[in-house]
Coordinates of C-alpha atoms and ligand atoms in Angstrom, one line a residue:
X1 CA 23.0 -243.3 -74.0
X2 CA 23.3 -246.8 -75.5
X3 CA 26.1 -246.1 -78.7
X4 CA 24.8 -248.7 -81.3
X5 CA 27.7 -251.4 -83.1
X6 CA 26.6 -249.7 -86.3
X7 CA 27.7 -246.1 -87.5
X8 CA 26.3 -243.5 -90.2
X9 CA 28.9 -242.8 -92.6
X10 CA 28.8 -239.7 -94.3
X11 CA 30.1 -238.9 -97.6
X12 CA 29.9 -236.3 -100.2
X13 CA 29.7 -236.4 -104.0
X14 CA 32.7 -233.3 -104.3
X15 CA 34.9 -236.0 -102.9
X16 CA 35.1 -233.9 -99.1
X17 CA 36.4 -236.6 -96.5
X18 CA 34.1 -238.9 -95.5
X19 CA 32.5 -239.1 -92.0
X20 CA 31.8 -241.9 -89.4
X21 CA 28.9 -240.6 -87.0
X22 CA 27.4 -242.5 -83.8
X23 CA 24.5 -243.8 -83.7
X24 CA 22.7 -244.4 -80.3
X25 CA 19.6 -247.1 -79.5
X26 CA 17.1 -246.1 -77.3
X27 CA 14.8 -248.1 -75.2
X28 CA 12.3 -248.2 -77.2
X29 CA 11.8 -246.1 -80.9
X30 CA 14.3 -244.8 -83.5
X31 CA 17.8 -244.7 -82.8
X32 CA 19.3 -241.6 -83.7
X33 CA 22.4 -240.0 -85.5
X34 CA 24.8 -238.1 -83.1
X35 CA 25.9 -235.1 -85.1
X36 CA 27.0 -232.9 -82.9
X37 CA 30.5 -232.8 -84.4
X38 CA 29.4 -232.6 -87.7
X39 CA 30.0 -228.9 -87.8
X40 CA 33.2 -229.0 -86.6
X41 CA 34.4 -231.6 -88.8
X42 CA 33.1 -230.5 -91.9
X43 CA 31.7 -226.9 -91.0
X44 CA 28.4 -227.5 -92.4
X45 CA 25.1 -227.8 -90.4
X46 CA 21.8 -230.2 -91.2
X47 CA 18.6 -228.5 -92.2
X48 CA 15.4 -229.7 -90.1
X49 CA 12.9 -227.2 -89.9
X50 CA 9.4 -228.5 -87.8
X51 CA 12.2 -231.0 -86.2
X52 CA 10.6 -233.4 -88.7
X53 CA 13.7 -235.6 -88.1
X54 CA 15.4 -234.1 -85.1
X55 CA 15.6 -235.5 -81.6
X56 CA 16.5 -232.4 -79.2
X57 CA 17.1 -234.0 -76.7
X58 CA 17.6 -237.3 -74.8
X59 CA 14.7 -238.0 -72.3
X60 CA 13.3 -240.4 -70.2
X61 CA 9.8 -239.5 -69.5
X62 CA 7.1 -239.8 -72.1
X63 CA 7.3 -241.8 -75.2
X64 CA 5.2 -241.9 -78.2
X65 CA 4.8 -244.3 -80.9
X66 CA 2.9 -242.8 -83.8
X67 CA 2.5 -245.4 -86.2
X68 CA 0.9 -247.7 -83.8
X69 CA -0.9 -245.0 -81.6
X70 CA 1.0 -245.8 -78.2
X71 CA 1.7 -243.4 -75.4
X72 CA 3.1 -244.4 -72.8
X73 CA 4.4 -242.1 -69.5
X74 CA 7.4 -243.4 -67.6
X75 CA 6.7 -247.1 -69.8
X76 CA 3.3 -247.0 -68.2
X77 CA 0.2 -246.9 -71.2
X78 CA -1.9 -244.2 -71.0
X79 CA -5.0 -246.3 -70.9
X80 CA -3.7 -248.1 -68.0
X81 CA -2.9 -244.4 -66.3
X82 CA -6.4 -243.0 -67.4
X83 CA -8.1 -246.3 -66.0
X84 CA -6.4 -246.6 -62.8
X85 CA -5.0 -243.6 -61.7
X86 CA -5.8 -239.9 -60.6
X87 CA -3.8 -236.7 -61.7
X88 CA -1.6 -236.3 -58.6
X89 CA -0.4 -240.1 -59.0
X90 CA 0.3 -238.8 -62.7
X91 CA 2.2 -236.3 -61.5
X92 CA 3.9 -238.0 -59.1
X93 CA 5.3 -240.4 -61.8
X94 CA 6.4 -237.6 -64.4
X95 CA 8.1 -235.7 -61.4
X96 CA 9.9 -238.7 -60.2
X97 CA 9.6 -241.2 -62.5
X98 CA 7.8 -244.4 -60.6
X99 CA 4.2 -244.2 -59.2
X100 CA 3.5 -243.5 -55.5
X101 CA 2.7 -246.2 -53.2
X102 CA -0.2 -245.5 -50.7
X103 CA 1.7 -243.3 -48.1
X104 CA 4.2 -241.6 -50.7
X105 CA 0.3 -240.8 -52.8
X106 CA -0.8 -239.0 -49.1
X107 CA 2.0 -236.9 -48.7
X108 CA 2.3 -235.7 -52.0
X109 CA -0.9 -235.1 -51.9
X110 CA -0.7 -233.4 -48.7
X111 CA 2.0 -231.2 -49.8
X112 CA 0.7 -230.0 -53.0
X113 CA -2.7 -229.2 -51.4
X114 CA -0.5 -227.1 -48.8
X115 CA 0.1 -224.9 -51.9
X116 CA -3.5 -224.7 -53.3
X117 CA -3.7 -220.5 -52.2
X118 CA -1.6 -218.1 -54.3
X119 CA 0.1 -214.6 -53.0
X120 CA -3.0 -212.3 -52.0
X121 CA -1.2 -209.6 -54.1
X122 CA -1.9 -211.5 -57.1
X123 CA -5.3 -210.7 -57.3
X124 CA -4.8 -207.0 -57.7
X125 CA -2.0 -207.9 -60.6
X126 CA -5.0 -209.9 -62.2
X127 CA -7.2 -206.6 -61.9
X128 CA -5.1 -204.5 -64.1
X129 CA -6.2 -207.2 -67.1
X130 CA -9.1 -206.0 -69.1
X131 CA -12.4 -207.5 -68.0
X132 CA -12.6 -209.0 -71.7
X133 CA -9.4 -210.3 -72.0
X134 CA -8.4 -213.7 -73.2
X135 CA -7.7 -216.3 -70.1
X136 CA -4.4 -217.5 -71.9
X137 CA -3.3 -213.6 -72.3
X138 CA -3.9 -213.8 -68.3
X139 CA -2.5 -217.2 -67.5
X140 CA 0.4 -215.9 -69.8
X141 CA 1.2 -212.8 -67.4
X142 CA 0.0 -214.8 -64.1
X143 CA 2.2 -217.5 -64.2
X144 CA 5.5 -215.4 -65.2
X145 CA 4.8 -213.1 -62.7
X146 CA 4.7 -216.0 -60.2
X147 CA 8.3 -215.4 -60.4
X148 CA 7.7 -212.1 -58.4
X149 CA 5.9 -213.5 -56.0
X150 CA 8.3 -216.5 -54.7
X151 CA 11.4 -215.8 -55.0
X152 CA 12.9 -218.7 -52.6
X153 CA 11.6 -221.2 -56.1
X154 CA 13.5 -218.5 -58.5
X155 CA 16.9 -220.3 -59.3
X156 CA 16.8 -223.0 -61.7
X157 CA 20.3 -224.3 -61.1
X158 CA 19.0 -224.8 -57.3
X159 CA 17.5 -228.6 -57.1
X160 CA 15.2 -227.1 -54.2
X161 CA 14.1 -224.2 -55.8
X162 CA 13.4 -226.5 -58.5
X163 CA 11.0 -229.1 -56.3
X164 CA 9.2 -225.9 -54.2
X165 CA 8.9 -224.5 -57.8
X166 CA 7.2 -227.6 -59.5
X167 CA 4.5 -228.0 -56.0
X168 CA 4.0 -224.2 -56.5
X169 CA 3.0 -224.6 -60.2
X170 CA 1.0 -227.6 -60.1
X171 CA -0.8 -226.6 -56.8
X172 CA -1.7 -223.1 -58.4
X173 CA -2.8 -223.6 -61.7
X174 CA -5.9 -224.2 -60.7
X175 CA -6.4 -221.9 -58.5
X176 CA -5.1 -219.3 -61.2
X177 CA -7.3 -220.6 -64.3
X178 CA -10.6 -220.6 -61.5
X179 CA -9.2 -216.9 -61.1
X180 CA -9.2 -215.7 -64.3
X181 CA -12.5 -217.3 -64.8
X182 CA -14.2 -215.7 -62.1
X183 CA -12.8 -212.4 -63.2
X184 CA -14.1 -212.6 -67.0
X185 CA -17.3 -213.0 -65.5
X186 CA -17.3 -210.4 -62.3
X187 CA -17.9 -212.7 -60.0
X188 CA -15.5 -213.1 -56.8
X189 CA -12.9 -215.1 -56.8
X190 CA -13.2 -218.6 -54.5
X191 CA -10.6 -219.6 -52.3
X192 CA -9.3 -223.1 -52.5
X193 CA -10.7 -226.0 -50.1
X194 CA -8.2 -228.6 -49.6
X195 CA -10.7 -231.0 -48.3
X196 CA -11.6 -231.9 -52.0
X197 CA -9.8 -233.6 -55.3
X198 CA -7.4 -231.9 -57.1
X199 CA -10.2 -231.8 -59.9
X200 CA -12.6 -231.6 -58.0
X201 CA -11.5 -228.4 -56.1
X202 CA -10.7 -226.7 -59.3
X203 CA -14.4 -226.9 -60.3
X204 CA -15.7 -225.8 -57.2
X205 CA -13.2 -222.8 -57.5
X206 CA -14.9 -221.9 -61.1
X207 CA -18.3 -222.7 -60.1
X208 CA -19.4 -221.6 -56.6
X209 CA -20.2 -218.4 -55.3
X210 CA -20.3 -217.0 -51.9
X211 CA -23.9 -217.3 -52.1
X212 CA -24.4 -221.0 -53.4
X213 CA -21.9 -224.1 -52.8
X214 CA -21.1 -226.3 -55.7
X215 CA -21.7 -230.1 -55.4
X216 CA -19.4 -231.7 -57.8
X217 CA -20.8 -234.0 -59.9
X218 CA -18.5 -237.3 -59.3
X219 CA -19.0 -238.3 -63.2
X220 CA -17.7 -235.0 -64.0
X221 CA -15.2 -234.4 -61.6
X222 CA -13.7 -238.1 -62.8
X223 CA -14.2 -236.4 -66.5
X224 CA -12.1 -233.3 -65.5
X225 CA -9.2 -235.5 -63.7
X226 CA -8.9 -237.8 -67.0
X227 CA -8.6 -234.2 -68.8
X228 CA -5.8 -233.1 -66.5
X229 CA -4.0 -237.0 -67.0
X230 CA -4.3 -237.2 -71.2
X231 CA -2.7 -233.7 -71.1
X232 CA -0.2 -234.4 -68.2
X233 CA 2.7 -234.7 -70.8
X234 CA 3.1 -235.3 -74.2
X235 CA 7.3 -235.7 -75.5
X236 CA 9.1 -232.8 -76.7
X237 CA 6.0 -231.0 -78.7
X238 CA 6.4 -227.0 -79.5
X239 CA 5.0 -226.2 -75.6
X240 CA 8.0 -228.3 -74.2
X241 CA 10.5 -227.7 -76.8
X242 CA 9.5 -224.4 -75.8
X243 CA 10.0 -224.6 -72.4
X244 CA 13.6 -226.3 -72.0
X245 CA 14.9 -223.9 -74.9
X246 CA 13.7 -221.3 -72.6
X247 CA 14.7 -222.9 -69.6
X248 CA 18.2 -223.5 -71.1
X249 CA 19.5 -220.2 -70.6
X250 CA 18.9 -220.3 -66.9
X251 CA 15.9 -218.2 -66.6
X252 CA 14.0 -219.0 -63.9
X253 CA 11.4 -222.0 -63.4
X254 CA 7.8 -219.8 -63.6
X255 CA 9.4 -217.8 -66.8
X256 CA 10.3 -221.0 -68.5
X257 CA 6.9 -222.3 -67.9
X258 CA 4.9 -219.3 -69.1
X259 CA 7.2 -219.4 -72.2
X260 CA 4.9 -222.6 -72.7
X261 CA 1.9 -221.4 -71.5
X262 CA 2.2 -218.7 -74.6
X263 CA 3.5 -221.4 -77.2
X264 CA 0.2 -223.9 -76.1
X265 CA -2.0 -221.1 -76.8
X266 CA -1.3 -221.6 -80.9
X267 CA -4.5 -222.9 -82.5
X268 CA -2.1 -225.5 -84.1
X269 CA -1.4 -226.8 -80.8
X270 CA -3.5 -226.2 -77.5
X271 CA -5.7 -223.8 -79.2
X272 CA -7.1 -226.6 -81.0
X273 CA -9.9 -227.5 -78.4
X274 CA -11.0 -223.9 -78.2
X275 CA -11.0 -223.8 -82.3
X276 CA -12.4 -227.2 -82.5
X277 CA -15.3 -226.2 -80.7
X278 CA -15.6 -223.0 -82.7
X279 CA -15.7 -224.3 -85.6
X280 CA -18.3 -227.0 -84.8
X281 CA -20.6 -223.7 -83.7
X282 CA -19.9 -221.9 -87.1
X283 CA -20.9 -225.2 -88.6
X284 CA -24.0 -225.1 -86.5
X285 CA -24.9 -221.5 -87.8
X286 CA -24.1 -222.2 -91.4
X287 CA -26.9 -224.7 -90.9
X288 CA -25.6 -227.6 -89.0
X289 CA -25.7 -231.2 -89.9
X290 CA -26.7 -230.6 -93.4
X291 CA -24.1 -228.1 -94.0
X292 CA -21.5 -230.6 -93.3
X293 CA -21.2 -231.5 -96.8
X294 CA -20.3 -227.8 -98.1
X295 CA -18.0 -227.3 -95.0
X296 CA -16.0 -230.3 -95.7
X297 CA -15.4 -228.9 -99.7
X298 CA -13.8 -225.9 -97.9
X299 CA -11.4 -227.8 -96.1
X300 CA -10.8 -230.0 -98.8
X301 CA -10.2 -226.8 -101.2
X302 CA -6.4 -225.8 -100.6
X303 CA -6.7 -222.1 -101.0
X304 CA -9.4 -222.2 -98.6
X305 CA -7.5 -222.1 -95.4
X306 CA -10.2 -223.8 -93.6
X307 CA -8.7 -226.9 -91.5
X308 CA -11.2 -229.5 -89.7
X309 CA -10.1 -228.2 -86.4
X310 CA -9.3 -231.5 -83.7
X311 CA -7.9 -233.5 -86.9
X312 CA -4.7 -234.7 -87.5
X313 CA -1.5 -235.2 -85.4
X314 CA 2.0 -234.6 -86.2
X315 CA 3.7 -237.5 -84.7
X316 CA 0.1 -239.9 -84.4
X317 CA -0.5 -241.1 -87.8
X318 CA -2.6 -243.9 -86.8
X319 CA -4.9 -243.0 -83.9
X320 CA -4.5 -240.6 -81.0
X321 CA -4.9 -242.9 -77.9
X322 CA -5.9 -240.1 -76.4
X323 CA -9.0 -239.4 -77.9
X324 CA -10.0 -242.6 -77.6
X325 CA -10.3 -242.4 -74.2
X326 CA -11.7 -238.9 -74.3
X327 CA -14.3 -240.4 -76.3
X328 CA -15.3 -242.9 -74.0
X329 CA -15.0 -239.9 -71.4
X330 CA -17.3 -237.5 -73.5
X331 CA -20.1 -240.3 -73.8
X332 CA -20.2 -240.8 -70.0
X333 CA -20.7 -237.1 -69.2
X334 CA -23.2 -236.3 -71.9
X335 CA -25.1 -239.7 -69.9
X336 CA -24.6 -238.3 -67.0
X337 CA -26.4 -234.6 -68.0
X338 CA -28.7 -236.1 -70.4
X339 CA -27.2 -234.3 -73.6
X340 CA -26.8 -236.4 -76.4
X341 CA -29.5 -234.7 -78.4
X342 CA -26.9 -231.4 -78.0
X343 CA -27.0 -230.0 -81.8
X344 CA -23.5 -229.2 -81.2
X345 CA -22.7 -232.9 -80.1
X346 CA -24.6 -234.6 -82.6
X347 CA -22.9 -232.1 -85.1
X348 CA -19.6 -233.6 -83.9
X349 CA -20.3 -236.8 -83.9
X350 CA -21.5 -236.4 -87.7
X351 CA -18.1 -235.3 -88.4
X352 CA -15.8 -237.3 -87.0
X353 CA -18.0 -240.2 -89.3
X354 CA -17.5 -238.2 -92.7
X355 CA -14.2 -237.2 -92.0
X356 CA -13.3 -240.8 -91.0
X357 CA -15.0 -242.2 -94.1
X358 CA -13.3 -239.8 -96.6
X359 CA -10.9 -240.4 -98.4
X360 CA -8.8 -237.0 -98.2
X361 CA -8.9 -237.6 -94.3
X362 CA -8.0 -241.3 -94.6
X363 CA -5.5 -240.6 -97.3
X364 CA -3.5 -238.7 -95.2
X365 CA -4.3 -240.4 -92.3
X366 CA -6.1 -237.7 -90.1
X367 CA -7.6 -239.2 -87.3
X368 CA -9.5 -237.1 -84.4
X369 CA -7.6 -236.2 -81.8
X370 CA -7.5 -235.8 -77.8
X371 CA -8.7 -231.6 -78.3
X372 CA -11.6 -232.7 -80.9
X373 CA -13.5 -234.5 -77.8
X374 CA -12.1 -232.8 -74.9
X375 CA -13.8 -229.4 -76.1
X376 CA -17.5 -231.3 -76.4
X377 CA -16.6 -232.6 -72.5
X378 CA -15.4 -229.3 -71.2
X379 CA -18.5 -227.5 -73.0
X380 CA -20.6 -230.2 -71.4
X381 CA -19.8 -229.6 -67.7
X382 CA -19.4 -225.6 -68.3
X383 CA -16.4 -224.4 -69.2
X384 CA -16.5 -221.8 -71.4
X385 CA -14.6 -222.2 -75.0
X386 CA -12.2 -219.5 -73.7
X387 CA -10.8 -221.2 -70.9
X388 CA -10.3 -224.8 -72.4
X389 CA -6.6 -223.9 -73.4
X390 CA -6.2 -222.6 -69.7
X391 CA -7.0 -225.9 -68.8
X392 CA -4.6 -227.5 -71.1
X393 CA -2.2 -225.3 -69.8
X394 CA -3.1 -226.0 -66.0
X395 CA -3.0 -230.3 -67.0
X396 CA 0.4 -229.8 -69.2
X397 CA 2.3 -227.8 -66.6
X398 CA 3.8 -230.8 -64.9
X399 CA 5.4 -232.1 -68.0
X400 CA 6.3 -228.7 -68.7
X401 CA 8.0 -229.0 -65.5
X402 CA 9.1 -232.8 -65.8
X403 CA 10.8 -231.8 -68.9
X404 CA 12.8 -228.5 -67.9
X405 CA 14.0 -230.7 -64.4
X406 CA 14.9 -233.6 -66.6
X407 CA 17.2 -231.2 -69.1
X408 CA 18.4 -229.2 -65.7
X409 CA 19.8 -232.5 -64.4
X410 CA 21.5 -233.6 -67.8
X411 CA 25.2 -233.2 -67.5
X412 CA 25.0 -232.8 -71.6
X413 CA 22.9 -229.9 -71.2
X414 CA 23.7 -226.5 -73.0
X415 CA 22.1 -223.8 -74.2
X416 CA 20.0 -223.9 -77.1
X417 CA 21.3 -222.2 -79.7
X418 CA 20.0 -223.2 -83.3
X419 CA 21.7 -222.3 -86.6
X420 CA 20.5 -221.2 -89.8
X421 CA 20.9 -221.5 -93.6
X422 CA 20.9 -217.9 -94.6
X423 CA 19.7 -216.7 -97.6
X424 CA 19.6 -213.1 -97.2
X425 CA 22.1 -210.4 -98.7
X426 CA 25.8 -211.0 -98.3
X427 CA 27.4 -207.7 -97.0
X428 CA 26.7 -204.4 -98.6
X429 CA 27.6 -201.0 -98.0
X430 CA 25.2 -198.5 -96.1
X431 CA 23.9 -195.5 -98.8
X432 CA 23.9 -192.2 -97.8
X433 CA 20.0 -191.2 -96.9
X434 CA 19.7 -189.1 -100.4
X435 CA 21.1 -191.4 -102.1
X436 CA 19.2 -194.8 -101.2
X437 CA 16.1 -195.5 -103.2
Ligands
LIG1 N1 -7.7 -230.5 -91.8 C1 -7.5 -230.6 -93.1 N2 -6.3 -231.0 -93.7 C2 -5.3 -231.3 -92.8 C3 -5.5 -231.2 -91.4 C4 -6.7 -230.8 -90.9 N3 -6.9 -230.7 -89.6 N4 -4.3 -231.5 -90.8 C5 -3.5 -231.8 -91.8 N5 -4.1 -231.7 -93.0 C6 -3.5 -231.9 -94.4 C7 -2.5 -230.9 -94.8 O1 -3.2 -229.9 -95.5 C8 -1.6 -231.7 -95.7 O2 -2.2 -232.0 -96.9 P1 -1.4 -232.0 -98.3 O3 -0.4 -233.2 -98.1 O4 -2.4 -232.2 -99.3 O5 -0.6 -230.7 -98.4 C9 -1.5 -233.0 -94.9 O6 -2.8 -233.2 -94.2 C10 -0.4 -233.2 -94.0 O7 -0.5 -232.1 -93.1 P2 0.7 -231.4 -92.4 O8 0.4 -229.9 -92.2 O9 2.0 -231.7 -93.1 O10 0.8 -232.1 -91.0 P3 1.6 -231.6 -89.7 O11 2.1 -232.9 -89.1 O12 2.6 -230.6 -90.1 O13 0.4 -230.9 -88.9 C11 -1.2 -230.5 -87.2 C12 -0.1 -231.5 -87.7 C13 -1.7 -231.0 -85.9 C14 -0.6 -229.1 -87.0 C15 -2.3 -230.4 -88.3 O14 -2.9 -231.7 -88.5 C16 -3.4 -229.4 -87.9 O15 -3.3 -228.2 -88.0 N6 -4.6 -230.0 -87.3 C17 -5.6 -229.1 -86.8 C18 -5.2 -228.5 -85.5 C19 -5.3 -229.5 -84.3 O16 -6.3 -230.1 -84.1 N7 -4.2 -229.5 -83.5 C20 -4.2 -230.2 -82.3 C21 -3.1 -231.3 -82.2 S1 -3.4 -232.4 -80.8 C22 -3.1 -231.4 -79.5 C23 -1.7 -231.1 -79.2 O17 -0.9 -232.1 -79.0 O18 -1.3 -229.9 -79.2

């Protein structure tokens, strides 16, 4: 960390000792305030909750600028990633932190596609599920009971547990998420072929049978890869934060990343898509796009509850750069299959105009976001709205994994352990039963 020439003095009106705090510069973004001795030195604690103003930690993978709607991974913009890239490459470059060249791209490749199959044992753990169940209640239990599958990936302190661990998770999400699929809908479960894409095997897995092959589309197997690379990562959001606080007790790698699986699954996170879609088919059968009007008075009313589902960002106040490019994403595939007259995706596209024109949304500058188009793509090629967090999950896992590595490696690193500002009762003496009221 770069210590800044300036410091943060702080002082208090009941005339307590002042004190000087560091300040650190970053490469790029807001410095920040180094208060980890403020405690000690004063014995009070700051109050942040939503880390509105908190950094956690000190990372050098994905950055975000907000205000100007910039997202860059390892300095590189996403746009450029999206444009020229594939997942693996992606992932390549969160793990290690520079882009592959040509042979480094074919052995990664090679080694994640080595891990493609999962433990046959697994499948009879993903048969005691309910038929009916929700794929992120499976990929929840699936991916934490990894850890009982491989244990030579279990200890986190281990650098090569850690590496076997991150190829592992990244080579069997999809094989998982195509699993739980196939499941929900009885149909048998398809076996990786390592002769295709990364995306490109994951959709064969959900959509073939052992009766009929599945030809991916290229258009939609390009669609599906772009998914996986606007998810890859995405700074320390609740999923991550979740998953180094987690990881920071030393727990090991697949229990730290199904802590995140569970914390994506929020509607206020990577549940959006899934609402986002749902909402756009209540909208549809409260009358569609002439109901539009009455819909956006409910979200508009505050003791409604009702929030237009894909809107808003917590850090992008501008634009998500991410939906942008899902955008241009969601207009190829619905080319491609012939869909723009979709009710649903002419529903959508009604919105996002209203929404963009109000001036509640443009007051408080709620822009669409990635989850708003990536549910219209994933509906498009066939994904059912149940599985679209999976496939957040399956696309974020490497960051997941970027991340808890990263904080592993930091010689800072310590257990998370925030405080509180209690409020509750001061100490009080415990009745007798006949005598409490
Ligand atoms: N619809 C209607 N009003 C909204 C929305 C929305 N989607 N989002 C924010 N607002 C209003 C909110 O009511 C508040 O109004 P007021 O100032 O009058 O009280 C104002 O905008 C600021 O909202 P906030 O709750 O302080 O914003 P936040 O930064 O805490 O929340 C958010 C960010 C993403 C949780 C929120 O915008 C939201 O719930 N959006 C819908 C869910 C969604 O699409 N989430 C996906 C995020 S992108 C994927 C990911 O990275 O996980």
């Amino acid at each position: 960390m770069t210590p800044s020439d300036v410091k943060a003095t702080l002082s208090f009106s009941d005339g307590s000792p002042t004190m000087d705090l560091p300040i650190y510069k970053g490469s790029i973004g807001p410095d920040v305030i180094d208060i980890r001795k403020l405690y000690a030195q004063t014995g009070k604690f700051t109050y942040d909750p939503g880390f509105l103003s908190t950094a956690s930690c000190n990372s050098t993978i994905t950055y975000i600028d907000g205000d100007k709607g910039e997202l860059l991974y390892r300095g590189y913009p996403i746009e450029q990633l999206a444009e020229n890239c594939d997942y693996l490459e992606t992932c390549y470059l969160l793990l290690k932190g520079e882009l592959p060249n040509a042979t480094q791209k074919t052995d990664f490749t090679k080694l994640v596609t080595n891990h493609t199959m999962v433990n046959e044992q697994m499948q009879f753990f993903l048969r005691g599920f309910r038929r009916d169940a929700h794929p992120m209640a499976i990929m929840t239990g699936l991916v934490g009971a990894m850890s009982a599958f491989y244990h030579d990936s279990t200890d986190i302190h281990n650098a090569e547990h850690r590496d076997i661990a991150a190829i592992r998770l990244i080579a069997k999400m999809p094989t998982l998420v195509a699993m739980a699929y196939k499941y929900t809908v009885g149909q048998p479960y398809i076996y990786p072929k390592n002769d295709l894409s990364y995306a490109g095997n994951f959709m064969r897995m959900m959509f073939a049978t052992p009766c009929e092959e599945y030809e991916p589309n290229e258009v939609l197997v390009r669609a599906m890869d772009r998914i996986f690379i606007l998810h890859a990562d995405h700074e320390q959001n609740a999923s991550t934060s979740t998953v180094r606080l987690c990881g920071s007790s030393g727990t090991n790698p697949f229990a730290a990343i199904a802590a995140g699986v569970a914390c994506l699954w929020g509607p206020a996170h990577g549940g959006a898509n899934e609402a986002a879609l749902n909402m756009l088919e209540d909208v549809q059968r409260m009358g569609g796009v002439e109901k539009i009007g009455d819909f956006i008075k409910q979200v508009k009313d505050k003791n409604s509850n009702v929030k237009l589902m894909g809107f808003g960002h917590r850090v992008y106040k501008n634009y998500d750069p991410r939906a942008k490019l899902m955008r241009e994403t969601c207009h190829e595939v619905l080319d491609a299959l012939g869909l723009h007259n979709d009710p649903i995706f002419k529903l959508a596209m009604a919105l996002e105009k209203i929404a963009l024109e109000d001036d509640y949304f443009v007051s408080r500058k709620l822009y669409p976001n990635v989850d708003f188009y990536s549910g219209i793509v994933q509906r498009a090629i066939g994904i059912p709205v149940t599985l679209f967090t999976a496939i957040f999950a399956l696309a974020r896992t490497v960051g997941w994994i970027a991340q808890l590595n990263e904080m592993i490696g930091d010689p800072e690193y310590k257990i998370g352990r925030p405080r509180q500002l209690f409020s509750g009762s001061t100490p009080r003496n415990v009745a007798p039963i006949a005598q409490r009221r």
